[in-house]
Structure formats: C-alpha cells, structure tokens
Short mmCIF file of C-alpha atoms (C1' of nucleotides) in Angstrom, two decimals:
data_model
loop_
_atom_site.label_atom_id
_atom_site.label_comp_id
_atom_site.label_asym_id
_atom_site.label_seq_id
_atom_site.Cartn_x
_atom_site.Cartn_y
_atom_site.Cartn_z
CA UNK A 488 -15.33 -145.79 18.87
CA UNK A 489 -15.89 -146.02 22.60
CA UNK A 490 -17.61 -142.92 23.94
CA UNK A 491 -19.14 -144.47 27.00
CA UNK A 492 -17.00 -142.27 29.24
CA UNK A 493 -18.08 -139.13 27.44
CA UNK A 494 -20.72 -137.52 29.63
CA UNK A 495 -20.33 -134.06 28.16
CA UNK A 496 -22.80 -132.51 25.79
CA UNK A 497 -21.99 -130.48 22.75
CA UNK A 498 -22.56 -126.86 23.77
CA UNK A 499 -21.89 -123.84 21.59
CA UNK A 500 -21.12 -121.56 24.53
CA UNK A 501 -18.46 -123.87 25.91
CA UNK A 502 -17.11 -124.27 22.41
CA UNK A 503 -16.74 -120.51 21.97
CA UNK A 504 -15.08 -120.09 25.35
CA UNK A 505 -12.49 -122.78 24.63
CA UNK A 506 -11.82 -121.37 21.18
CA UNK A 507 -11.34 -117.89 22.64
CA UNK A 508 -9.01 -119.24 25.29
CA UNK A 509 -6.89 -121.13 22.76
CA UNK A 510 -6.73 -118.27 20.28
CA UNK A 511 -5.83 -115.83 23.04
CA UNK A 512 -3.02 -118.10 24.18
CA UNK A 513 -1.79 -118.42 20.67
CA UNK A 514 -1.64 -114.69 20.06
CA UNK A 515 0.16 -114.13 23.33
CA UNK A 516 2.81 -116.61 22.25
CA UNK A 517 3.02 -115.33 18.68
CA UNK A 518 3.19 -111.76 19.98
CA UNK A 519 6.25 -112.84 21.90
CA UNK A 520 8.13 -113.77 18.77
CA UNK A 521 7.35 -110.57 16.91
CA UNK A 522 7.94 -108.27 19.88
CA UNK A 523 11.18 -110.05 20.69
CA UNK A 524 12.66 -108.88 17.41
CA UNK A 525 12.32 -105.32 18.71
CA UNK A 526 13.86 -106.30 22.05
CA UNK A 527 10.58 -106.40 23.97
CA UNK A 528 8.58 -109.02 25.82
CA UNK A 529 4.87 -109.31 25.05
CA UNK A 530 3.90 -107.40 28.16
CA UNK A 531 6.43 -104.66 27.55
CA UNK A 532 5.04 -104.29 24.08
CA UNK A 533 1.43 -104.15 25.24
CA UNK A 534 2.30 -101.60 27.90
CA UNK A 535 4.13 -99.54 25.31
CA UNK A 536 1.03 -99.65 23.10
CA UNK A 537 -1.03 -98.42 26.04
CA UNK A 538 1.34 -95.53 26.65
CA UNK A 539 1.29 -94.68 22.93
CA UNK A 540 -2.51 -94.92 23.01
CA UNK A 541 -2.94 -97.35 20.14
CA UNK A 542 -6.60 -96.76 19.17
CA UNK A 543 -7.14 -100.47 18.52
CA UNK A 544 -6.59 -101.53 22.12
CA UNK A 545 -9.69 -102.28 24.12
CA UNK A 546 -9.65 -99.26 26.42
CA UNK A 547 -11.49 -98.89 29.66
CA UNK A 548 -10.70 -95.24 30.17
CA UNK A 549 -8.74 -92.55 28.32
CA UNK A 550 -7.75 -89.73 30.67
CA UNK A 551 -5.84 -87.71 28.14
CA UNK A 552 -8.12 -84.79 28.89
CA UNK A 553 -7.50 -85.06 32.61
CA UNK A 554 -3.71 -85.24 32.35
CA UNK A 555 -1.20 -85.75 29.59
CA UNK A 556 0.55 -89.11 29.53
CA UNK A 557 -0.59 -92.33 31.14
CA UNK A 558 -0.43 -93.59 34.73
CA UNK A 559 0.83 -97.04 35.64
CA UNK A 560 -2.39 -97.63 37.52
CA UNK A 561 -4.42 -96.81 34.41
CA UNK A 562 -2.49 -99.42 32.44
CA UNK A 563 -3.03 -101.99 35.18
CA UNK A 564 -6.74 -101.26 35.15
CA UNK A 565 -6.93 -101.49 31.35
CA UNK A 566 -5.05 -104.78 31.35
CA UNK A 567 -7.03 -106.14 34.28
CA UNK A 568 -3.89 -106.90 36.28
CA UNK A 569 -2.41 -105.70 39.56
CA UNK A 570 -0.26 -102.57 39.81
CA UNK A 571 2.49 -104.73 41.27
CA UNK A 572 2.67 -106.60 38.00
CA UNK A 573 3.17 -103.45 35.93
CA UNK A 574 5.66 -101.70 38.16
CA UNK A 575 8.91 -103.54 37.39
CA UNK A 576 8.13 -103.53 33.67
CA UNK A 577 7.74 -99.76 33.70
CA UNK A 578 11.14 -99.56 35.38
CA UNK A 579 12.72 -101.68 32.67
CA UNK A 580 11.12 -99.63 29.89
CA UNK A 581 12.43 -96.42 31.47
CA UNK A 582 15.88 -97.91 31.98
CA UNK A 583 15.96 -98.94 28.31
CA UNK A 584 14.73 -95.50 27.20
CA UNK A 585 11.52 -96.68 25.55
CA UNK A 586 9.52 -94.32 27.75
CA UNK A 587 10.02 -91.33 30.05
CA UNK A 588 8.42 -90.50 33.36
CA UNK A 589 7.25 -87.09 34.58
CA UNK A 590 5.81 -85.83 37.82
CA UNK A 591 2.11 -85.15 37.77
CA UNK A 592 1.40 -81.43 37.85
CA UNK A 593 -0.80 -81.39 40.93
CA UNK A 594 -0.73 -84.86 42.52
CA UNK A 595 2.72 -85.78 43.68
CA UNK A 596 1.85 -89.45 44.14
CA UNK A 597 1.37 -89.78 40.42
CA UNK A 598 3.95 -90.23 37.70
CA UNK A 599 2.87 -89.84 34.09
CA UNK A 600 4.43 -92.01 31.40
CA UNK A 601 5.32 -90.86 27.89
CA UNK A 602 6.64 -92.77 24.92
CA UNK A 603 10.05 -91.78 23.55
CA UNK A 604 11.24 -91.69 19.96
CA UNK A 605 13.04 -95.00 20.54
CA UNK A 606 9.81 -96.51 21.88
CA UNK A 607 7.91 -95.22 18.89
CA UNK A 608 10.44 -96.71 16.50
CA UNK A 609 10.19 -100.08 18.22
CA UNK A 610 6.40 -100.00 17.92
CA UNK A 611 6.59 -99.06 14.27
CA UNK A 612 8.88 -101.95 13.41
CA UNK A 613 6.63 -104.40 15.24
CA UNK A 614 3.56 -102.91 13.64
CA UNK A 615 4.78 -103.50 10.11
CA UNK A 616 5.25 -107.19 10.59
CA UNK A 617 2.01 -107.55 12.50
CA UNK A 618 -0.06 -105.74 9.93
CA UNK A 619 1.19 -108.07 7.23
CA UNK A 620 0.40 -111.25 9.18
CA UNK A 621 -2.95 -110.00 10.48
CA UNK A 622 -4.25 -108.98 7.11
CA UNK A 623 -3.50 -112.41 5.70
CA UNK A 624 -5.14 -113.98 8.73
CA UNK A 625 -8.47 -112.32 8.01
CA UNK A 626 -8.33 -112.77 4.26
CA UNK A 627 -11.02 -115.38 4.12
CA UNK A 628 -13.42 -113.94 6.68
CA UNK A 629 -15.96 -111.63 5.09
CA UNK A 630 -16.10 -107.94 6.03
CA UNK A 631 -19.56 -108.46 7.38
CA UNK A 632 -18.51 -111.34 9.60
CA UNK A 633 -15.50 -109.36 10.77
CA UNK A 634 -17.74 -106.61 11.99
CA UNK A 635 -20.03 -109.11 13.71
CA UNK A 636 -16.91 -110.55 15.29
CA UNK A 637 -15.78 -107.16 16.64
CA UNK A 638 -19.20 -106.38 18.04
CA UNK A 639 -19.60 -109.76 19.70
CA UNK A 640 -16.11 -109.70 21.15
CA UNK A 641 -16.53 -106.18 22.50
CA UNK A 642 -19.77 -107.24 24.04
CA UNK A 643 -18.17 -110.31 25.62
CA UNK A 644 -15.22 -108.33 26.96
CA UNK A 645 -17.49 -105.68 28.43
CA UNK A 646 -19.63 -108.32 30.04
CA UNK A 647 -16.83 -110.33 31.60
CA UNK A 648 -14.59 -107.45 32.61
CA UNK A 649 -15.26 -104.00 34.02
CA UNK A 650 -19.02 -103.90 33.85
CA UNK A 651 -20.57 -106.65 35.89
CA UNK A 652 -23.22 -104.27 37.22
CA UNK A 653 -24.76 -103.57 33.84
CA UNK A 654 -28.36 -104.71 33.89
CA UNK A 655 -29.35 -103.90 30.35
CA UNK A 656 -27.03 -104.61 27.44
CA UNK A 657 -27.62 -104.18 23.74
CA UNK A 658 -28.14 -107.32 21.78
CA UNK A 659 -25.54 -107.98 19.12
CA UNK B 780 -7.30 -83.70 23.49
CA UNK B 781 -3.73 -84.04 22.31
CA UNK B 782 -3.38 -86.86 19.81
CA UNK B 783 -0.28 -85.61 18.05
CA UNK B 784 1.70 -88.58 19.35
CA UNK B 785 -0.88 -91.02 18.03
CA UNK B 786 0.53 -92.36 14.77
CA UNK B 787 -1.60 -95.49 14.76
CA UNK B 788 -4.57 -96.00 12.52
CA UNK B 789 -7.83 -97.59 13.48
CA UNK B 790 -7.71 -101.13 12.06
CA UNK B 791 -10.36 -103.76 12.55
CA UNK B 792 -7.91 -106.66 12.33
CA UNK B 793 -5.71 -105.27 15.09
CA UNK B 794 -8.81 -104.56 17.09
CA UNK B 795 -10.00 -108.15 16.81
CA UNK B 796 -6.58 -109.53 17.74
CA UNK B 797 -6.36 -107.39 20.86
CA UNK B 798 -9.90 -108.25 21.87
CA UNK B 799 -9.19 -111.96 21.43
CA UNK B 800 -6.02 -111.68 23.46
CA UNK B 801 -7.75 -109.84 26.31
CA UNK B 802 -10.75 -112.15 26.38
CA UNK B 803 -8.47 -115.19 26.31
CA UNK B 804 -6.50 -113.85 29.24
CA UNK B 805 -9.66 -113.15 31.12
CA UNK B 806 -11.06 -116.64 30.66
CA UNK B 807 -7.78 -118.18 31.73
CA UNK B 808 -7.92 -116.20 34.95
CA UNK B 809 -11.60 -116.81 35.54
CA UNK B 810 -11.11 -120.49 34.82
CA UNK B 811 -8.57 -120.48 37.60
CA UNK B 812 -11.11 -119.39 40.16
CA UNK B 813 -13.73 -121.95 39.19
CA UNK B 814 -11.27 -124.82 38.78
CA UNK B 815 -9.63 -123.97 42.09
CA UNK B 816 -12.86 -124.79 43.91
CA UNK B 817 -12.43 -128.37 42.68
CA UNK B 818 -8.78 -128.37 43.75
CA UNK B 819 -7.37 -127.95 40.23
CA UNK B 820 -5.32 -125.34 38.44
CA UNK B 821 -6.50 -124.15 35.04
CA UNK B 822 -4.04 -126.35 33.19
CA UNK B 823 -4.88 -129.40 35.27
CA UNK B 824 -8.50 -128.80 34.49
CA UNK B 825 -7.91 -128.38 30.75
CA UNK B 826 -5.79 -131.52 30.67
CA UNK B 827 -8.48 -133.39 32.54
CA UNK B 828 -11.02 -132.22 29.97
CA UNK B 829 -8.74 -133.52 27.22
CA UNK B 830 -8.46 -136.89 28.89
CA UNK B 831 -12.24 -137.00 29.37
CA UNK B 832 -12.65 -135.96 25.71
CA UNK B 833 -14.95 -133.01 26.25
CA UNK B 834 -16.51 -132.61 22.78
CA UNK B 835 -16.39 -128.80 23.04
CA UNK B 836 -12.61 -128.58 23.13
CA UNK B 837 -10.93 -127.57 19.90
CA UNK B 838 -9.35 -130.89 18.99
CA UNK B 839 -6.57 -131.49 16.52
CA UNK B 840 -6.80 -135.25 16.60
CA UNK B 841 -8.91 -137.86 18.35
CA UNK B 842 -7.17 -141.24 18.36
CA UNK B 843 -9.79 -143.10 20.31
CA UNK B 844 -10.05 -145.54 17.42
CA UNK B 845 -6.30 -146.14 17.43
CA UNK B 846 -6.00 -146.74 21.15
CA UNK B 847 -8.21 -146.25 24.17
CA UNK B 848 -7.22 -143.42 26.47
CA UNK B 849 -5.11 -140.39 25.65
CA UNK B 850 -1.35 -139.91 25.37
CA UNK B 851 0.48 -137.03 27.02
CA UNK B 852 1.95 -136.16 23.65
CA UNK B 853 -1.51 -135.92 22.13
CA UNK B 854 -2.56 -133.47 24.81
CA UNK B 855 0.58 -131.40 24.25
CA UNK B 856 -0.14 -131.29 20.53
CA UNK B 857 -3.77 -130.31 21.08
CA UNK B 858 -2.77 -127.55 23.47
CA UNK B 859 0.07 -126.38 21.26
CA UNK B 860 2.63 -126.71 24.06
CA UNK B 861 5.71 -128.84 24.66
CA UNK B 862 5.54 -132.33 26.14
CA UNK B 863 7.82 -131.14 28.93
CA UNK B 864 5.12 -128.74 30.05
CA UNK B 865 2.50 -131.46 30.36
CA UNK B 866 4.58 -134.08 32.08
CA UNK B 867 4.73 -132.82 35.68
CA UNK B 868 1.02 -131.98 35.58
CA UNK B 869 0.16 -135.52 34.55
CA UNK B 870 2.23 -136.74 37.49
CA UNK B 871 0.30 -134.53 39.88
CA UNK B 872 -3.06 -135.64 38.49
CA UNK B 873 -2.05 -139.27 38.91
CA UNK B 874 -0.75 -138.67 42.42
CA UNK B 875 -4.03 -137.01 43.33
CA UNK B 876 -6.05 -139.84 41.74
CA UNK B 877 -7.84 -137.73 39.14
CA UNK B 878 -6.51 -139.99 36.39
CA UNK B 879 -4.88 -143.38 35.93
CA UNK B 880 -2.11 -144.47 33.64
CA UNK B 881 -1.86 -147.72 31.69
CA UNK B 882 0.78 -149.24 29.47
CA UNK B 883 0.06 -149.11 25.79
CA UNK B 884 -0.82 -152.53 24.42
CA UNK B 885 1.85 -152.70 21.73
CA UNK B 886 4.17 -149.69 22.09
CA UNK B 887 5.96 -149.73 25.40
CA UNK B 888 7.12 -146.12 25.11
CA UNK B 889 3.53 -145.01 25.40
CA UNK B 890 1.38 -144.60 28.47
CA UNK B 891 -2.34 -144.07 28.00
CA UNK B 892 -4.23 -141.80 30.37
CA UNK B 893 -7.73 -142.43 31.69
CA UNK B 894 -10.01 -140.33 33.85
CA UNK B 895 -11.06 -141.75 37.20
CA UNK B 896 -14.36 -141.39 39.00
CA UNK B 897 -12.82 -138.73 41.22
CA UNK B 898 -11.65 -136.85 38.12
CA UNK B 899 -15.08 -137.13 36.59
CA UNK B 900 -16.72 -135.78 39.73
CA UNK B 901 -14.35 -132.81 39.77
CA UNK B 902 -15.20 -132.03 36.15
CA UNK B 903 -18.90 -132.30 36.83
CA UNK B 904 -18.76 -129.84 39.72
CA UNK B 905 -16.77 -127.36 37.64
CA UNK B 906 -19.09 -127.84 34.69
CA UNK B 907 -22.18 -126.88 36.63
CA UNK B 908 -20.85 -123.53 37.66
CA UNK B 909 -19.37 -122.84 34.24
CA UNK B 910 -22.55 -123.66 32.38
CA UNK B 911 -24.47 -121.20 34.49
CA UNK B 912 -22.00 -118.35 33.94
CA UNK B 913 -21.50 -119.06 30.24
CA UNK B 914 -25.17 -119.13 29.42
CA UNK B 915 -25.67 -115.73 31.03
CA UNK B 916 -22.62 -114.44 29.17
CA UNK B 917 -24.13 -115.21 25.79
CA UNK B 918 -27.64 -114.10 26.69
CA UNK B 919 -27.57 -110.99 24.54
CA UNK B 920 -25.75 -112.36 21.52
CA UNK B 921 -28.15 -113.74 18.93
CA UNK B 922 -28.06 -117.42 17.98
CA UNK B 923 -27.11 -116.43 14.48
CA UNK B 924 -24.19 -114.30 15.61
CA UNK B 925 -23.09 -117.06 17.96
CA UNK B 926 -22.81 -119.43 15.07
CA UNK B 927 -20.91 -116.87 12.99
CA UNK B 928 -18.65 -116.44 16.01
CA UNK B 929 -17.93 -120.17 16.23
CA UNK B 930 -17.21 -120.45 12.53
CA UNK B 931 -14.92 -117.43 12.46
CA UNK B 932 -13.05 -118.50 15.58
CA UNK B 933 -12.59 -122.04 14.28
CA UNK B 934 -11.29 -120.61 11.06
CA UNK B 935 -8.88 -118.30 12.88
CA UNK B 936 -7.61 -121.08 15.13
CA UNK B 937 -7.09 -123.40 12.19
CA UNK B 938 -5.22 -120.70 10.33
CA UNK B 939 -2.91 -119.67 13.12
CA UNK B 940 -2.26 -123.10 14.57
CA UNK B 941 -1.64 -126.47 13.05
CA UNK B 942 -2.36 -125.72 9.43
CA UNK B 943 0.01 -123.13 8.06
CA UNK B 944 0.41 -125.09 4.83
CA UNK B 945 -3.21 -124.80 3.82
CA UNK B 946 -3.40 -122.93 0.51
CA UNK B 947 -7.13 -122.87 0.02
CA UNK B 948 -9.49 -122.17 2.90
CA UNK B 949 -13.24 -121.80 2.92
CA UNK B 950 -14.56 -118.31 3.30
CA UNK B 951 -16.65 -117.74 6.39
"C1'" DT C 133 23.04 -153.66 12.60
"C1'" DA C 134 23.47 -148.71 12.93
"C1'" DA C 135 21.38 -144.44 12.73
"C1'" DT C 136 17.30 -141.97 13.54
"C1'" DA C 137 12.83 -140.91 15.46
"C1'" DT C 138 9.39 -141.03 19.15
"C1'" DG C 139 7.43 -140.91 24.05
"C1'" DA C 140 8.18 -139.53 28.41
"C1'" DT C 141 10.79 -137.33 32.08
"C1'" DT C 142 13.82 -134.12 34.54
"C1'" DA C 143 16.52 -129.84 35.36
"C1'" DA C 144 17.26 -125.04 34.95
"C1'" DG C 145 15.49 -120.81 33.87
"C1'" DC C 146 12.25 -117.09 31.99
"C1'" DT C 147 7.84 -114.39 32.06
"C1'" DT C 148 3.69 -113.21 33.96
"C1'" DC C 149 1.00 -113.01 37.61
"C1'" DT C 150 -0.43 -112.86 42.59
"C1'" DT C 151 -0.74 -111.17 47.68
"C1'" DA C 152 1.24 -108.75 51.46
"C1'" DA C 153 3.91 -105.25 53.43
"C1'" DC C 154 5.71 -100.73 52.92
"C1'" DT C 155 6.27 -95.45 51.85
"C1'" DA C 156 4.36 -91.25 50.38
"C1'" DT C 157 0.70 -88.32 49.42
"C1'" DT C 158 -4.04 -86.83 49.13
"C1'" DA C 159 -8.98 -86.85 50.42
"C1'" DA C 160 -12.74 -87.41 53.77
"C1'" DG C 161 -15.02 -87.53 58.23
"C1'" DT C 162 -15.90 -85.58 62.55
"C1'" DA D 477 -7.44 -79.20 62.41
"C1'" DC D 478 -6.65 -84.00 63.05
"C1'" DT D 479 -7.31 -88.58 62.52
"C1'" DT D 480 -8.60 -92.05 59.29
"C1'" DA D 481 -9.26 -93.73 54.46
"C1'" DA D 482 -8.05 -94.19 50.09
"C1'" DT D 483 -4.80 -93.80 46.23
"C1'" DA D 484 -0.15 -94.31 43.65
"C1'" DG D 485 3.70 -96.62 43.39
"C1'" DT D 486 7.33 -100.04 44.87
"C1'" DT D 487 9.38 -104.27 46.62
"C1'" DA D 488 9.63 -109.15 48.13
"C1'" DA D 489 8.30 -113.85 47.96
"C1'" DG D 490 6.23 -117.27 45.61
"C1'" DA D 491 2.89 -119.85 42.30
"C1'" DA D 492 1.84 -121.29 37.55
"C1'" DG D 493 2.85 -121.95 32.96
"C1'" DC D 494 6.02 -122.10 29.57
"C1'" DT D 495 10.66 -123.05 27.21
"C1'" DT D 496 15.06 -125.62 25.71
"C1'" DA D 497 18.44 -129.13 26.50
"C1'" DA D 498 19.76 -133.49 28.22
"C1'" DT D 499 18.60 -138.23 29.27
"C1'" DC D 500 16.55 -142.83 28.93
"C1'" DA D 501 13.89 -146.38 26.82
"C1'" DT D 502 11.77 -148.20 22.95
"C1'" DA D 503 10.59 -148.37 17.82
"C1'" DT D 504 11.41 -147.53 13.10
"C1'" DT D 505 14.29 -146.98 8.96
"C1'" DA D 506 17.93 -147.47 5.89
#
DNA sequence: TAATATGATTAAGCTTCTTAACTATTAAGT
DNA sequence: ACTTAATAGTTAAGAAGCTTAATCATATTA
C-alpha cells in the first residue's frame, strides 16, 4: 500500500467532525423521504415542528410566555438560517393550510404562526414512522452511552452556535 | 405557559437525531467559510480530502491496493451521493489544477484521480485553521467521552448508511 | 455474439441557502 | 417631537448541492 502522499495524521477531533457532518447529511436526506410521504419537504417539516414546539428540537429560545404562537424570525434564529430563507416556506405552509397566521397583539410588524389540525395530523403520521426507525437505530447503543451522546452533542451545538462568548463551560 | 397544543413526548432518540442534524448543518456551513479562503467550496474540499485519503474521513472502501489514485465513483459511494453530482466538481478541480486525472492501467472506462501539489497546499492551509478551531471545540469534553462519541457515531453511520443488511451489530 | 453492467458525463430541474433591496412599524437618541 | 436605528417580514437574483434520465464507451456475462 502506497501512503507516501498521505500527510494527514489520525486525529479524533477531525474524525468526530467528519462523522457528524456525514450523519447530519444522511438524516437530512432520509428526513426527506419520510416527510415527503406527508406532502412536506424536510424544511417544511422542521419548520412545522418548530411551530408545534416539539420538545426534542434543540431550542434557542421559547417565547411562549411572551406571546402565543411562533414568529418566523424565531424559527430562523433557532435554525441558524436567514429570515429570507424561511419566508417563502411559511407562505407555502399557510397556502396548504398546515399553519395559520395571526397579527401580533401589540406589535403590528409581527405575525404569529400556529399549527392547524391538518398540520398536526401530518406531523403525527411522520412521527409514527420516525419513532419506529429511530428506536431500531439506537437499539445497540447503551442507555448510558446515549445520555453521554446527548450531553456531548448539546455541548458541541451550544459551543459552535449561539454562544461563542461563553468563557466557562461545564465539562461533559 | 400554554402547552395544550404540545402532543409530543420528550424522547432521547429524537433529541439525538435533531442534534446531529443541526450540528451537521452547522459544520457544513462553517466548512464553507474555511474552505472558501483556499478558493474551494465545501464539496470541492471534501472531495479533495477523499482524493488525498485523509485518514479521518469515514471511509467505506480504500482501494489503494487495487489501483493507485481514486475513482470518481468511489468518492460518490463514500459520500453517499450520485456519480452525477461528483462529475462536474471533478472537472472544476482538474481545470483549477488541484488534481490530475490518469487513465486506468487496464480498464479504459476508469479514470484515476490524484492530488497535485497545489491541491495539497490548499488542504494544508485549510487544515491549520481547522485544527485550531476543532481542538478548542473539544476542550471541555473528556477524552473518555470523546472516544464514546466516536464509537457511537461510527456505529450510527454504519447502521444508517451502507450496511442495512447487518443482522448482528456490536453494542457500544 | 448478444445482452447486461459499469464508469463517466451532460442536461434539466428541485431544494436550500445566501445577500441585497424594499416596505412597514417600532424604539432610541438628542 | 423628530430624526435615526433597529426589527419583522417579503421579494428577487443567484450559488451550491443534489436528483433522475439519457447518452456514450468499455467490460463482463450468459
């Protein structure tokens, strides 16, 4: 085997990053297939989950106490994408009756988003299939390692996204 | 707080999936910024790493013993994407002298890909910046948890990608 | 030899994402 | 109070990554 051109060292950090990138890509593609059965694209589905406040989503902020419903800008912030990216998808979801839009009570720039019964039904049908696949996926990873996984991933996401100013972080 | 519309249960598997998806997306975007400094898109960079055989990439197959260099179809398989997706990017990389292409010794359908000095230099400059960021990123995750992370992620990737026929898998 | 499979490419089109420009409304500064 | 800033949302134009289908050349197999 000729490895003379291989200047790279084995490095566990790089390895983890590449694994995360590949797995993320895979789930985004696989999500496509499942969501498509309910007539949604992956993004539409994720946005719908945000509006329905799925408790398993990594959430930056939950303003349910401040106002009922969800703002497009809050979804964009949670997803780490631009508002411009969310906007046309919201329009489609409204047009297809998965969600409704209301005027904010005091701030007329804002429009709050609310999931409809049809949207809820779509999420439920997707959820069933997902739950089945996911549970099988984690079958052979121990409970203990699953909880280490969650902690480490939350820590990584917090570090790379919203909180670059954090000086002290808990070790995991 | 009004949670009457929240029919979803807290579920660690869903939580992990969403975290993986978000983190994957983030790294793909962040990779963009770093790769761009070397004049590459994320995909170009990943493909270049495949051709240079970075040992940290999750690899399905390494055919270095079968033939020197890398085939476009091997890269597509490793990345889990179609050959059609890879093709124009290979052309660009050749045009920009990051890689070279040679005829396969015995099979004239095949074209083997080889990284050039310019390609190697680009990878080195990207690598430096990445190494610095990555090491900081994992600062507060213990060595032990890092190795659990690698094992679990490898297991997940193997399960979801190439090996759906596997009946028995090692517990991690 | 004929049918089939493999490797690579091209064309057309979809989804996700971006930045920039725009409107409307609210908040802040002086 | 009045001008300036920031915030919420939309739209337009375009880049990147992906797909399937069609095509061509070469290899394999039956």
